Amino acid sequence: MARIAFILLTHKDPQGVIDQAKRLTASGDYVAIHYDRRARDEEYRTIEAALSDNPGVTFARRRYKCGWGEWSLVAASLEALRQAERSFPQATHFYMLSGDCMPIKSAEHTHAFLENDDCDYVEAVDFHTGNWIKTGLREERLIFRHWFNERTQKWLFYQSMDLQKRLRITRSAPKGVQVMIGSQWWCLRRQTVEAVLNLIDLRPELVRFFRTTWIPDETFFQTLVSHVVPKTQIRRRSPTFLMFTDYGMPVTFYNDHYDLLLRQDYLFARKISPEAQELRAKLGAVWQAEGMEFAISNEGPRLFRFLTERGRVGRRFAARFWETDGSLGRQNVVCLIVAKKWHVAKRLTARIRALTAIPAVDYLFNEHAAHLPDLGGIASSLSKRERHRRALIRLMFEEFETRQLVMCIDPSALSLIGDFAGDRAQTRILFVDSRFDEDYLRGHMQRIGLSSKGMPEEVVRRLIPVVRSDLEHEAERLRDMEFANFHVISEHASPGLNTAAIMRFLDVPDEIAHDLAATPHLFSD
């Protein structure tokens, strides 16, 4: 049977630490506590007194003053880990937690989960090629020595690094070591912990190297575990659920996140607001529950991205790219079919290609197959099309040998549409005004990853009006921009109105516009 020794790194909320330790040991597990030495001594004495008679609790022999990004966090983790390994010989797993973590599964479920797969859970990707670091220092974390804290000693931190650059004082990782990086929240088996501690004793240069790297808590254990455990026995993910905001800060969970947290495929969650007492109480009860089943839908990250991106319409197409290097040509005409229902727009472009000589492409910035001509490497991937989109449109005019071009655009890309409209080339817009029934909205939510088969029906029903409102808001914002050459077709409009709109949009004879408006099943879902 799995028995867990939790490595609890804390620096505040003594009563919360006490409650957490009592809760975790009540299930037959263990806790090793490191309480930051920067905290007040009376807080530590309160915790020590409250838990002194609990045989499942031990304390790190040495307390460190911990600072973000410093070696002190790793030193504190190692101190508590060594103490747990010595004190709890029956522990089969060692799980790193912070004081802000809470269980989102029962102890019964957690033990069974760890027993069913003989492996270690630690996020560990290659430091140099894994693209884990999104912003800030990269190789500089390793090749230079860091003795100062970037947050509290910024001037010294950067002066020291600049001096090493000027003097060309750099270093490499210890021999035979491939540096890995990932989340500091892991769960390791006893044999892995013993192997890591033994490796540290055998190779003291490992500690010397990581001691002066920047943010070593994201690299130290991740690297060492990867060197002592076969790849097949490592699940490169954290067992703790956490998300980050656009600013790189951890997302904080509150009372109304209870249902969402339980549906994530993780064992604990970080970080729980200290003010969310109701959530903490309910999650504490979950840990002690027996026979409780969990429906996993894992929609947390997708739902968070969806909700935080509301109101940021068009940002994925970046800045105003038409404002540089001239225009698409005053003599050219760009015809944009703006439609949320992509299948409707693509039926229309197919019909345009069949009935006219006007080149018409589909969602070239969203789908690889968009009826593009062979434009070489510039169109080989969506990222290249977006990065070189201005050159791409020019090449299309040249390749098609035309002065008129039709393309499909999603209404969420308002900045892109606005940039086209602001160019010297004439821009015409045909907006496909659609109505969204519940079946379409459910399918749309699945297509964009906002829902999954495992998501509870209650959550889906709550999201449907939110998604509908967002789609309708996109249409309203498009109308509010009051473009000069703006035309609308709709399944609810008369054939005559749709014909007139298409005739003006494409500048084609009435009979061709009529045939286009009469495209079979044009608006069908």
Coordinates of C-alpha atoms in Angstrom, one line a residue, residues 103-459:
P103 CA -6.0 17.9 -2.0
I104 CA -8.5 17.7 -4.8
K105 CA -8.8 13.9 -4.5
S106 CA -9.4 11.6 -1.6
A107 CA -6.6 9.9 0.2
E108 CA -8.2 6.6 -0.9
H109 CA -8.0 7.7 -4.6
T110 CA -4.5 9.2 -4.2
H111 CA -3.1 6.0 -2.7
A112 CA -4.7 3.8 -5.5
F113 CA -3.4 6.2 -8.1
L114 CA 0.2 5.9 -7.0
E115 CA 0.0 2.2 -6.5
N116 CA -1.4 1.5 -10.0
D117 CA 1.7 3.0 -11.8
D118 CA 5.2 2.3 -10.5
C119 CA 6.7 5.6 -11.6
D120 CA 7.8 9.1 -10.6
Y121 CA 5.8 12.2 -11.3
V122 CA 8.1 15.2 -12.1
E123 CA 7.9 17.7 -15.0
A124 CA 11.2 17.5 -16.7
V125 CA 11.9 18.8 -20.2
D126 CA 15.2 19.6 -21.8
F127 CA 16.4 23.0 -20.6
H128 CA 17.7 24.2 -24.0
T129 CA 15.1 22.7 -26.4
G130 CA 12.0 22.2 -24.3
N131 CA 10.7 25.8 -24.7
W132 CA 9.6 25.7 -21.0
I133 CA 10.9 29.2 -20.3
K134 CA 8.6 31.7 -22.0
T135 CA 10.2 35.0 -20.9
G136 CA 13.3 36.3 -19.0
L137 CA 16.7 34.8 -18.6
R138 CA 17.4 31.5 -20.3
E139 CA 21.0 30.2 -20.7
E140 CA 22.1 33.0 -18.4
R141 CA 20.5 31.0 -15.6
L142 CA 23.2 28.4 -16.0
I143 CA 26.3 29.7 -17.6
F144 CA 26.8 32.6 -15.1
R145 CA 27.1 32.4 -11.4
H146 CA 24.4 34.1 -9.4
W147 CA 25.1 35.2 -5.9
F148 CA 22.5 37.9 -5.6
N149 CA 18.7 37.8 -5.7
E150 CA 17.2 39.5 -8.8
R151 CA 14.1 40.6 -6.8
T152 CA 15.7 42.1 -3.7
Q153 CA 19.2 43.0 -5.1
K154 CA 18.4 43.8 -8.7
W155 CA 21.4 46.2 -9.2
L156 CA 23.9 43.7 -7.8
F157 CA 22.3 40.8 -9.7
Y158 CA 22.7 42.5 -13.1
Q159 CA 26.0 44.1 -12.4
S160 CA 27.4 40.8 -11.4
M161 CA 26.1 39.1 -14.6
D162 CA 27.3 42.0 -16.8
L163 CA 30.8 41.8 -15.3
Q164 CA 30.9 38.0 -16.1
K165 CA 29.8 38.7 -19.6
R166 CA 32.5 41.4 -20.2
L167 CA 35.2 39.1 -18.7
R168 CA 33.8 36.1 -20.6
I169 CA 33.6 34.1 -17.4
T170 CA 31.1 31.3 -18.3
R171 CA 30.8 27.7 -17.3
S172 CA 29.2 24.5 -18.4
A173 CA 27.1 22.0 -16.6
P174 CA 28.9 19.2 -14.7
K175 CA 30.2 16.4 -16.9
G176 CA 27.6 14.1 -18.2
V177 CA 24.7 16.2 -17.0
Q178 CA 21.8 17.1 -19.2
V179 CA 20.0 19.9 -17.5
M180 CA 16.2 19.5 -17.3
I181 CA 13.6 22.0 -16.2
G182 CA 10.0 21.9 -15.0
S183 CA 7.6 22.5 -12.1
Q184 CA 9.0 22.2 -8.6
W185 CA 6.0 20.2 -7.4
W186 CA 6.7 16.5 -7.7
C187 CA 6.0 13.1 -6.3
L188 CA 8.9 10.6 -6.2
R189 CA 9.2 7.0 -5.1
R190 CA 11.4 6.0 -2.2
Q191 CA 14.0 4.3 -4.4
T192 CA 14.3 7.5 -6.5
V193 CA 14.7 9.7 -3.5
E194 CA 17.4 7.4 -2.1
A195 CA 19.2 7.4 -5.5
V196 CA 19.1 11.2 -5.7
L197 CA 20.4 11.7 -2.2
N198 CA 23.2 9.1 -2.9
L199 CA 24.1 10.9 -6.2
I200 CA 24.4 14.2 -4.3
D201 CA 26.8 12.6 -1.8
L202 CA 28.9 10.9 -4.5
R203 CA 29.1 14.0 -6.7
P204 CA 29.3 17.2 -4.6
E205 CA 30.0 19.2 -7.7
L206 CA 26.3 18.9 -8.6
V207 CA 25.3 21.0 -5.6
R208 CA 28.2 23.4 -6.2
F209 CA 26.9 24.0 -9.7
F210 CA 23.2 24.4 -9.0
R211 CA 23.9 26.5 -5.8
T212 CA 24.8 29.5 -8.0
T213 CA 22.3 29.0 -10.8
W214 CA 19.2 31.2 -11.0
I215 CA 15.8 29.6 -10.0
P216 CA 17.4 26.1 -9.2
D217 CA 14.1 24.8 -7.8
E218 CA 13.0 24.4 -11.4
T219 CA 16.1 22.5 -12.5
F220 CA 17.8 20.6 -9.6
F221 CA 15.5 17.7 -8.8
Q222 CA 14.2 17.6 -12.4
T223 CA 17.8 17.1 -13.7
L224 CA 18.9 14.6 -11.0
V225 CA 15.8 12.4 -11.2
S226 CA 16.2 12.2 -15.0
H227 CA 19.7 10.9 -14.5
V228 CA 18.9 8.1 -11.9
V229 CA 15.5 6.9 -13.3
P230 CA 14.8 5.3 -16.7
K231 CA 12.7 7.5 -19.0
T232 CA 10.0 4.8 -19.0
Q233 CA 9.5 5.3 -15.3
I234 CA 9.0 9.0 -15.4
R235 CA 5.7 10.7 -16.0
R236 CA 6.8 14.2 -17.1
R237 CA 4.0 16.1 -15.5
S238 CA 3.4 17.5 -12.0
P239 CA 0.7 15.7 -9.9
T240 CA -0.3 19.1 -8.6
F241 CA -2.7 21.2 -10.6
L242 CA -1.6 24.8 -11.1
M243 CA -2.1 27.5 -13.8
F244 CA -0.4 30.8 -14.5
T245 CA -1.8 34.1 -15.6
D246 CA -0.5 36.1 -18.6
Y247 CA 1.9 37.8 -16.2
G248 CA 3.5 34.6 -15.0
M249 CA 1.8 34.6 -11.6
P250 CA 0.0 31.5 -10.2
V251 CA -3.7 31.5 -10.5
T252 CA -5.4 31.6 -7.1
F253 CA -8.5 29.5 -6.5
Y254 CA -11.5 30.6 -4.4
N255 CA -14.7 29.1 -3.0
D256 CA -16.5 28.9 -6.3
H257 CA -13.7 26.7 -7.9
Y258 CA -14.6 23.6 -5.9
D259 CA -16.4 21.7 -8.7
L260 CA -13.7 22.6 -11.3
L261 CA -10.9 21.5 -9.1
L262 CA -12.3 18.1 -8.5
R263 CA -12.7 17.4 -12.2
Q264 CA -9.0 17.9 -12.9
D265 CA -6.7 14.9 -13.4
Y266 CA -4.4 15.8 -10.5
L267 CA -4.1 14.9 -6.8
F268 CA -3.5 18.3 -5.3
A269 CA -4.0 21.9 -6.4
R270 CA -2.0 25.1 -5.9
K271 CA -2.7 27.7 -4.9
I272 CA -5.8 28.0 -2.7
S273 CA -6.6 31.4 -1.3
P274 CA -6.2 31.6 2.5
E275 CA -9.5 33.5 2.4
A276 CA -11.3 30.6 0.8
Q277 CA -12.2 28.9 4.1
E278 CA -15.3 27.2 2.6
L279 CA -13.2 25.7 -0.2
R280 CA -10.5 24.6 2.2
A281 CA -13.1 22.9 4.5
K282 CA -14.7 21.1 1.5
L283 CA -11.4 19.9 0.1
G284 CA -10.3 18.7 3.5
A285 CA -13.5 16.6 3.7
V286 CA -12.7 15.3 0.2
W287 CA -9.3 14.0 1.4
Q288 CA -11.0 12.0 4.2
A289 CA -13.9 10.7 2.1
E290 CA -14.3 7.0 1.3
G291 CA -15.8 5.5 -1.8
M292 CA -15.9 8.9 -3.6
E293 CA -15.7 8.8 -7.4
F294 CA -14.3 11.6 -9.5
A295 CA -15.5 12.5 -13.0
I296 CA -12.4 13.8 -14.8
S297 CA -12.9 16.3 -17.6
N298 CA -9.7 18.3 -17.3
E299 CA -11.2 21.5 -18.7
G300 CA -9.5 23.8 -16.2
P301 CA -6.7 25.3 -18.4
R302 CA -9.0 25.7 -21.5
L303 CA -11.8 27.3 -19.4
F304 CA -9.4 29.7 -17.8
R305 CA -7.9 30.8 -21.2
F306 CA -11.4 31.2 -22.6
L307 CA -12.6 33.4 -19.7
T308 CA -9.4 35.5 -19.5
E309 CA -9.3 36.1 -23.3
R310 CA -12.9 37.5 -23.4
G311 CA -12.6 41.1 -24.5
R312 CA -9.2 40.6 -26.2
V313 CA -10.7 40.1 -29.7
G314 CA -8.2 40.0 -32.6
R315 CA -5.0 39.9 -30.5
R316 CA -3.8 36.6 -32.0
F317 CA -3.0 38.5 -35.3
A318 CA -0.7 40.9 -33.5
A319 CA 0.0 44.5 -34.3
R320 CA -1.0 46.7 -37.2
F321 CA 1.1 45.1 -39.8
W322 CA -0.1 47.1 -42.8
E323 CA 1.4 50.3 -41.3
T324 CA 4.9 49.3 -42.5
D325 CA 6.4 48.8 -46.0
G326 CA 3.7 50.4 -48.1
S327 CA 0.4 48.8 -49.0
L328 CA -1.2 46.0 -51.0
G329 CA -1.7 48.3 -53.9
R330 CA -4.4 51.0 -54.5
Q331 CA -5.5 49.1 -57.6
N332 CA -6.3 45.8 -55.8
V333 CA -9.5 44.7 -54.2
V334 CA -9.6 42.5 -51.1
C335 CA -12.9 40.8 -50.5
L336 CA -13.3 39.4 -47.0
I337 CA -16.0 36.8 -46.2
V338 CA -16.4 37.1 -42.4
A339 CA -18.2 34.1 -41.0
K340 CA -18.2 32.3 -37.7
K341 CA -19.6 29.2 -39.3
W342 CA -16.6 28.2 -41.4
H343 CA -18.5 25.6 -43.4
V344 CA -20.9 28.3 -44.7
A345 CA -18.0 30.5 -45.8
K346 CA -16.2 27.6 -47.5
R347 CA -19.4 26.6 -49.4
L348 CA -19.5 30.1 -50.7
T349 CA -15.9 30.3 -51.8
A350 CA -16.2 26.9 -53.5
R351 CA -19.2 28.2 -55.4
I352 CA -17.3 31.4 -56.3
R353 CA -14.5 29.4 -57.7
A354 CA -17.0 27.4 -59.8
L355 CA -19.0 30.2 -61.2
T356 CA -16.5 33.1 -61.5
A357 CA -12.9 33.7 -62.4
I358 CA -12.3 35.5 -59.1
P359 CA -9.7 33.6 -56.9
A360 CA -11.2 32.6 -53.6
V361 CA -9.3 31.0 -50.7
D362 CA -10.6 29.8 -47.4
Y363 CA -9.4 30.4 -43.8
L364 CA -5.7 30.8 -44.8
F365 CA -4.7 32.0 -41.3
N366 CA -6.5 29.2 -39.5
E367 CA -6.3 26.1 -41.7
H368 CA -3.4 24.6 -43.6
A369 CA -5.6 23.5 -46.5
A370 CA -7.1 26.7 -47.7
H371 CA -7.0 26.4 -51.6
L372 CA -3.8 28.3 -51.8
P373 CA -1.6 28.2 -54.8
D374 CA 2.0 26.9 -54.4
L375 CA 3.7 29.9 -52.8
G376 CA 6.8 28.1 -51.6
G377 CA 8.0 28.2 -48.0
I378 CA 6.1 31.3 -47.0
A379 CA 2.9 29.3 -46.9
S380 CA 4.2 26.1 -45.6
S381 CA 2.9 26.6 -42.1
L382 CA 0.3 28.7 -40.3
S383 CA 3.0 30.4 -38.3
K384 CA 4.9 31.4 -41.4
R385 CA 1.7 32.7 -43.0
E386 CA 0.9 34.8 -40.0
R387 CA 4.5 36.0 -39.6
H388 CA 4.8 37.0 -43.3
R389 CA 1.2 37.6 -44.0
R390 CA 1.7 41.0 -45.8
A391 CA 4.1 39.4 -48.3
L392 CA 1.8 36.4 -48.5
I393 CA -1.2 38.5 -49.7
R394 CA 1.0 40.3 -52.3
L395 CA 2.3 37.0 -53.6
M396 CA -1.3 35.8 -54.0
F397 CA -2.3 38.7 -56.1
E398 CA 0.8 38.1 -58.3
E399 CA 0.4 34.3 -58.5
F400 CA -3.3 34.5 -59.4
E401 CA -2.6 37.4 -61.8
T402 CA -5.6 39.2 -60.5
R403 CA -6.6 42.5 -58.9
Q404 CA -9.4 41.0 -56.9
L405 CA -9.1 38.3 -54.2
V406 CA -11.6 36.6 -51.9
M407 CA -10.6 35.2 -48.5
C408 CA -12.3 34.0 -45.4
I409 CA -11.8 35.6 -42.0
D410 CA -13.1 34.6 -38.5
P411 CA -15.0 37.5 -36.9
S412 CA -12.9 37.3 -33.8
A413 CA -9.9 38.7 -35.9
L414 CA -11.3 42.3 -35.7
S415 CA -7.8 43.9 -35.7
L416 CA -6.9 42.0 -38.9
I417 CA -10.1 43.0 -40.6
G418 CA -9.6 46.6 -39.5
D419 CA -6.1 46.6 -40.9
F420 CA -7.3 45.4 -44.3
A421 CA -9.9 48.1 -44.3
G422 CA -7.3 50.8 -43.5
D423 CA -5.1 49.8 -46.4
R424 CA -4.9 51.7 -49.7
A425 CA -6.3 48.6 -51.4
Q426 CA -10.1 48.6 -51.6
T427 CA -11.6 46.3 -48.9
R428 CA -15.1 44.9 -49.2
I429 CA -16.6 42.8 -46.4
L430 CA -19.4 40.3 -46.7
F431 CA -20.6 39.4 -43.2
V432 CA -22.5 36.1 -42.9
D433 CA -25.0 36.8 -40.1
S434 CA -25.6 33.4 -38.4
R435 CA -27.8 32.3 -35.6
F436 CA -26.4 29.8 -33.1
D437 CA -28.7 27.1 -31.8
E438 CA -27.7 24.9 -28.8
D439 CA -26.4 22.0 -30.9
Y440 CA -24.1 24.3 -32.7
L441 CA -22.8 25.9 -29.5
R442 CA -22.1 22.5 -28.0
G443 CA -20.2 21.5 -31.1
H444 CA -18.3 24.8 -31.1
M445 CA -17.3 24.4 -27.5
Q446 CA -15.9 21.0 -28.2
R447 CA -14.0 22.2 -31.4
I448 CA -12.3 25.0 -29.5
G449 CA -11.5 22.7 -26.5
L450 CA -13.7 24.4 -24.1
S451 CA -15.7 21.3 -23.3
S452 CA -15.1 17.6 -23.4
K453 CA -17.1 14.4 -23.2
G454 CA -16.4 14.1 -19.5
M455 CA -17.6 17.6 -18.6
P456 CA -20.7 17.6 -16.4
E457 CA -23.9 18.6 -18.2
E458 CA -24.5 21.3 -15.6
V459 CA -21.2 23.1 -16.5

